[in-house]
Amino acid sequence: MTAEKLTVADFEALIERGWRRSGYSCYQPTNSINCCPCYAIRCDAQAFKPSRSQRRVLTDMVNFLNTGKKNDGERLTSTRVAEEDPLLAEIKHSYTSVEGDTCAKFCKSCLSYAETG
């Protein structure tokens, strides 16, 4: 069953009856066959605040996606990024948002974001 055209009421009814959704697919888990039961993970997205270690992991991941280089255990600093790829550093720091703020406020690859959160 696909969830693409389900109404909210129908979807809620399925969830209340033990159905699960993954992407567009809806399914009813068979716990008697599976080795582990399914657990719903709920998170209040509006109130979520990442921890310091989560922010560091996010920063490392964004840096890896932007540069293709794995973190060698040292924290990547703006100076180190500039030394390794001056053009990339210039592009990142010249970025401005629609409101005109600098990337240091919004760009997750800037360490100032991760340090000040």
C-alpha positions as protocol buffer text, in pm:
chain_id: "A"
residue {
  index: 1
  type: MET
  ca { x: 0 y: 0 z: 0 }
}
residue {
  index: 2
  type: THR
  ca { x: 133 y: 347 z: -81 }
}
residue {
  index: 3
  type: ALA
  ca { x: 85 y: 659 z: 131 }
}
residue {
  index: 4
  type: GLU
  ca { x: 86 y: 907 z: -157 }
}
residue {
  index: 5
  type: LYS
  ca { x: -290 y: 962 z: -169 }
}
residue {
  index: 6
  type: LEU
  ca { x: -398 y: 875 z: 185 }
}
residue {
  index: 7
  type: THR
  ca { x: -597 y: 1133 z: 376 }
}
residue {
  index: 8
  type: VAL
  ca { x: -471 y: 1238 z: 717 }
}
residue {
  index: 9
  type: ALA
  ca { x: -764 y: 1060 z: 884 }
}
residue {
  index: 10
  type: ASP
  ca { x: -696 y: 735 z: 697 }
}
residue {
  index: 11
  type: PHE
  ca { x: -324 y: 755 z: 773 }
}
residue {
  index: 12
  type: GLU
  ca { x: -392 y: 813 z: 1146 }
}
residue {
  index: 13
  type: ALA
  ca { x: -633 y: 517 z: 1148 }
}
residue {
  index: 14
  type: LEU
  ca { x: -365 y: 290 z: 999 }
}
residue {
  index: 15
  type: ILE
  ca { x: -102 y: 410 z: 1246 }
}
residue {
  index: 16
  type: GLU
  ca { x: -339 y: 347 z: 1538 }
}
residue {
  index: 17
  type: ARG
  ca { x: -388 y: -9 z: 1412 }
}
residue {
  index: 18
  type: GLY
  ca { x: -15 y: -81 z: 1415 }
}
residue {
  index: 19
  type: TRP
  ca { x: 75 y: 4 z: 1055 }
}
residue {
  index: 20
  type: ARG
  ca { x: 404 y: 179 z: 978 }
}
residue {
  index: 21
  type: ARG
  ca { x: 523 y: 404 z: 698 }
}
residue {
  index: 22
  type: SER
  ca { x: 860 y: 422 z: 531 }
}
residue {
  index: 23
  type: GLY
  ca { x: 872 y: 681 z: 253 }
}
residue {
  index: 24
  type: TYR
  ca { x: 563 y: 620 z: 41 }
}
residue {
  index: 25
  type: SER
  ca { x: 516 y: 259 z: 152 }
}
residue {
  index: 26
  type: CYS
  ca { x: 276 y: 156 z: 428 }
}
residue {
  index: 27
  type: TYR
  ca { x: 313 y: -186 z: 586 }
}
residue {
  index: 28
  type: GLN
  ca { x: 203 y: -383 z: 888 }
}
residue {
  index: 29
  type: PRO
  ca { x: 504 y: -536 z: 1062 }
}
residue {
  index: 30
  type: THR
  ca { x: 495 y: -906 z: 1138 }
}
residue {
  index: 31
  type: ASN
  ca { x: 664 y: -920 z: 1476 }
}
residue {
  index: 32
  type: SER
  ca { x: 611 y: -1296 z: 1504 }
}
residue {
  index: 33
  type: ILE
  ca { x: 844 y: -1344 z: 1204 }
}
residue {
  index: 34
  type: ASN
  ca { x: 1083 y: -1053 z: 1256 }
}
residue {
  index: 35
  type: CYS
  ca { x: 1351 y: -1077 z: 1519 }
}
residue {
  index: 36
  type: CYS
  ca { x: 1285 y: -730 z: 1663 }
}
residue {
  index: 37
  type: PRO
  ca { x: 968 y: -532 z: 1723 }
}
residue {
  index: 38
  type: CYS
  ca { x: 923 y: -191 z: 1558 }
}
residue {
  index: 39
  type: TYR
  ca { x: 950 y: 108 z: 1786 }
}
residue {
  index: 40
  type: ALA
  ca { x: 814 y: 449 z: 1700 }
}
residue {
  index: 41
  type: ILE
  ca { x: 1068 y: 724 z: 1750 }
}
residue {
  index: 42
  type: ARG
  ca { x: 903 y: 1056 z: 1820 }
}
residue {
  index: 43
  type: CYS
  ca { x: 1077 y: 1388 z: 1836 }
}
residue {
  index: 44
  type: ASP
  ca { x: 922 y: 1731 z: 1885 }
}
residue {
  index: 45
  type: ALA
  ca { x: 1097 y: 1901 z: 1592 }
}
residue {
  index: 46
  type: GLN
  ca { x: 998 y: 2250 z: 1708 }
}
residue {
  index: 47
  type: ALA
  ca { x: 1166 y: 2203 z: 2047 }
}
residue {
  index: 48
  type: PHE
  ca { x: 1467 y: 1998 z: 1929 }
}
residue {
  index: 49
  type: LYS
  ca { x: 1805 y: 2144 z: 2024 }
}
residue {
  index: 50
  type: PRO
  ca { x: 2110 y: 1948 z: 1904 }
}
residue {
  index: 51
  type: SER
  ca { x: 2374 y: 1876 z: 2165 }
}
residue {
  index: 52
  type: ARG
  ca { x: 2729 y: 2003 z: 2125 }
}
residue {
  index: 53
  type: SER
  ca { x: 2848 y: 1665 z: 1997 }
}
residue {
  index: 54
  type: GLN
  ca { x: 2558 y: 1649 z: 1749 }
}
residue {
  index: 55
  type: ARG
  ca { x: 2650 y: 1997 z: 1621 }
}
residue {
  index: 56
  type: ARG
  ca { x: 3013 y: 1883 z: 1581 }
}
residue {
  index: 57
  type: VAL
  ca { x: 2908 y: 1574 z: 1386 }
}
residue {
  index: 58
  type: LEU
  ca { x: 2687 y: 1790 z: 1164 }
}
residue {
  index: 59
  type: THR
  ca { x: 2975 y: 2032 z: 1103 }
}
residue {
  index: 60
  type: ASP
  ca { x: 3213 y: 1746 z: 1019 }
}
residue {
  index: 61
  type: MET
  ca { x: 2958 y: 1593 z: 782 }
}
residue {
  index: 62
  type: VAL
  ca { x: 2891 y: 1923 z: 603 }
}
residue {
  index: 63
  type: ASN
  ca { x: 3266 y: 1982 z: 573 }
}
residue {
  index: 64
  type: PHE
  ca { x: 3311 y: 1633 z: 427 }
}
residue {
  index: 65
  type: LEU
  ca { x: 3027 y: 1684 z: 178 }
}
residue {
  index: 66
  type: ASN
  ca { x: 3166 y: 2023 z: 74 }
}
residue {
  index: 67
  type: THR
  ca { x: 3533 y: 1929 z: 51 }
}
residue {
  index: 68
  type: GLY
  ca { x: 3532 y: 1552 z: 6 }
}
residue {
  index: 69
  type: LYS
  ca { x: 3795 y: 1526 z: 279 }
}
residue {
  index: 70
  type: LYS
  ca { x: 3751 y: 1318 z: 591 }
}
residue {
  index: 71
  type: ASN
  ca { x: 3817 y: 1486 z: 923 }
}
residue {
  index: 72
  type: ASP
  ca { x: 4153 y: 1360 z: 1048 }
}
residue {
  index: 73
  type: GLY
  ca { x: 4058 y: 1403 z: 1413 }
}
residue {
  index: 74
  type: GLU
  ca { x: 4141 y: 1772 z: 1429 }
}
residue {
  index: 75
  type: ARG
  ca { x: 3864 y: 2027 z: 1428 }
}
residue {
  index: 76
  type: LEU
  ca { x: 3847 y: 2201 z: 1091 }
}
residue {
  index: 77
  type: THR
  ca { x: 3897 y: 2574 z: 1132 }
}
residue {
  index: 78
  type: SER
  ca { x: 3820 y: 2848 z: 883 }
}
residue {
  index: 79
  type: THR
  ca { x: 4195 y: 2908 z: 854 }
}
residue {
  index: 80
  type: ARG
  ca { x: 4262 y: 2542 z: 775 }
}
residue {
  index: 81
  type: VAL
  ca { x: 3983 y: 2534 z: 514 }
}
residue {
  index: 82
  type: ALA
  ca { x: 4130 y: 2850 z: 357 }
}
residue {
  index: 83
  type: GLU
  ca { x: 4478 y: 2693 z: 352 }
}
residue {
  index: 84
  type: GLU
  ca { x: 4351 y: 2370 z: 194 }
}
residue {
  index: 85
  type: ASP
  ca { x: 4117 y: 2529 z: -60 }
}
residue {
  index: 86
  type: PRO
  ca { x: 4127 y: 2911 z: -79 }
}
residue {
  index: 87
  type: LEU
  ca { x: 3861 y: 2927 z: -352 }
}
residue {
  index: 88
  type: LEU
  ca { x: 3618 y: 2717 z: -148 }
}
residue {
  index: 89
  type: ALA
  ca { x: 3676 y: 2934 z: 160 }
}
residue {
  index: 90
  type: GLU
  ca { x: 3622 y: 3252 z: -45 }
}
residue {
  index: 91
  type: ILE
  ca { x: 3298 y: 3120 z: -195 }
}
residue {
  index: 92
  type: LYS
  ca { x: 3163 y: 3013 z: 143 }
}
residue {
  index: 93
  type: HIS
  ca { x: 3240 y: 3342 z: 311 }
}
residue {
  index: 94
  type: SER
  ca { x: 3111 y: 3555 z: 26 }
}
residue {
  index: 95
  type: TYR
  ca { x: 2773 y: 3383 z: 40 }
}
residue {
  index: 96
  type: THR
  ca { x: 2492 y: 3604 z: 161 }
}
residue {
  index: 97
  type: SER
  ca { x: 2136 y: 3504 z: 235 }
}
residue {
  index: 98
  type: VAL
  ca { x: 1823 y: 3677 z: 109 }
}
residue {
  index: 99
  type: GLU
  ca { x: 1819 y: 3891 z: 422 }
}
residue {
  index: 100
  type: GLY
  ca { x: 2180 y: 3996 z: 356 }
}
residue {
  index: 101
  type: ASP
  ca { x: 2333 y: 3817 z: 655 }
}
residue {
  index: 102
  type: THR
  ca { x: 2672 y: 3656 z: 612 }
}
residue {
  index: 103
  type: CYS
  ca { x: 2716 y: 3283 z: 586 }
}
residue {
  index: 104
  type: ALA
  ca { x: 2867 y: 3265 z: 935 }
}
residue {
  index: 105
  type: LYS
  ca { x: 2516 y: 3297 z: 1072 }
}
residue {
  index: 106
  type: PHE
  ca { x: 2352 y: 3032 z: 852 }
}
residue {
  index: 107
  type: CYS
  ca { x: 2618 y: 2817 z: 686 }
}
residue {
  index: 108
  type: LYS
  ca { x: 2660 y: 2502 z: 894 }
}
residue {
  index: 109
  type: SER
  ca { x: 3007 y: 2449 z: 753 }
}
residue {
  index: 110
  type: CYS
  ca { x: 3131 y: 2760 z: 932 }
}
residue {
  index: 111
  type: LEU
  ca { x: 3267 y: 2667 z: 1271 }
}
residue {
  index: 112
  type: SER
  ca { x: 3131 y: 2984 z: 1423 }
}
residue {
  index: 113
  type: TYR
  ca { x: 2784 y: 2833 z: 1375 }
}
residue {
  index: 114
  type: ALA
  ca { x: 2878 y: 2511 z: 1552 }
}
residue {
  index: 115
  type: GLU
  ca { x: 3059 y: 2686 z: 1835 }
}
residue {
  index: 116
  type: THR
  ca { x: 2786 y: 2943 z: 1906 }
}
residue {
  index: 117
  type: GLY
  ca { x: 2501 y: 2711 z: 1809 }
}
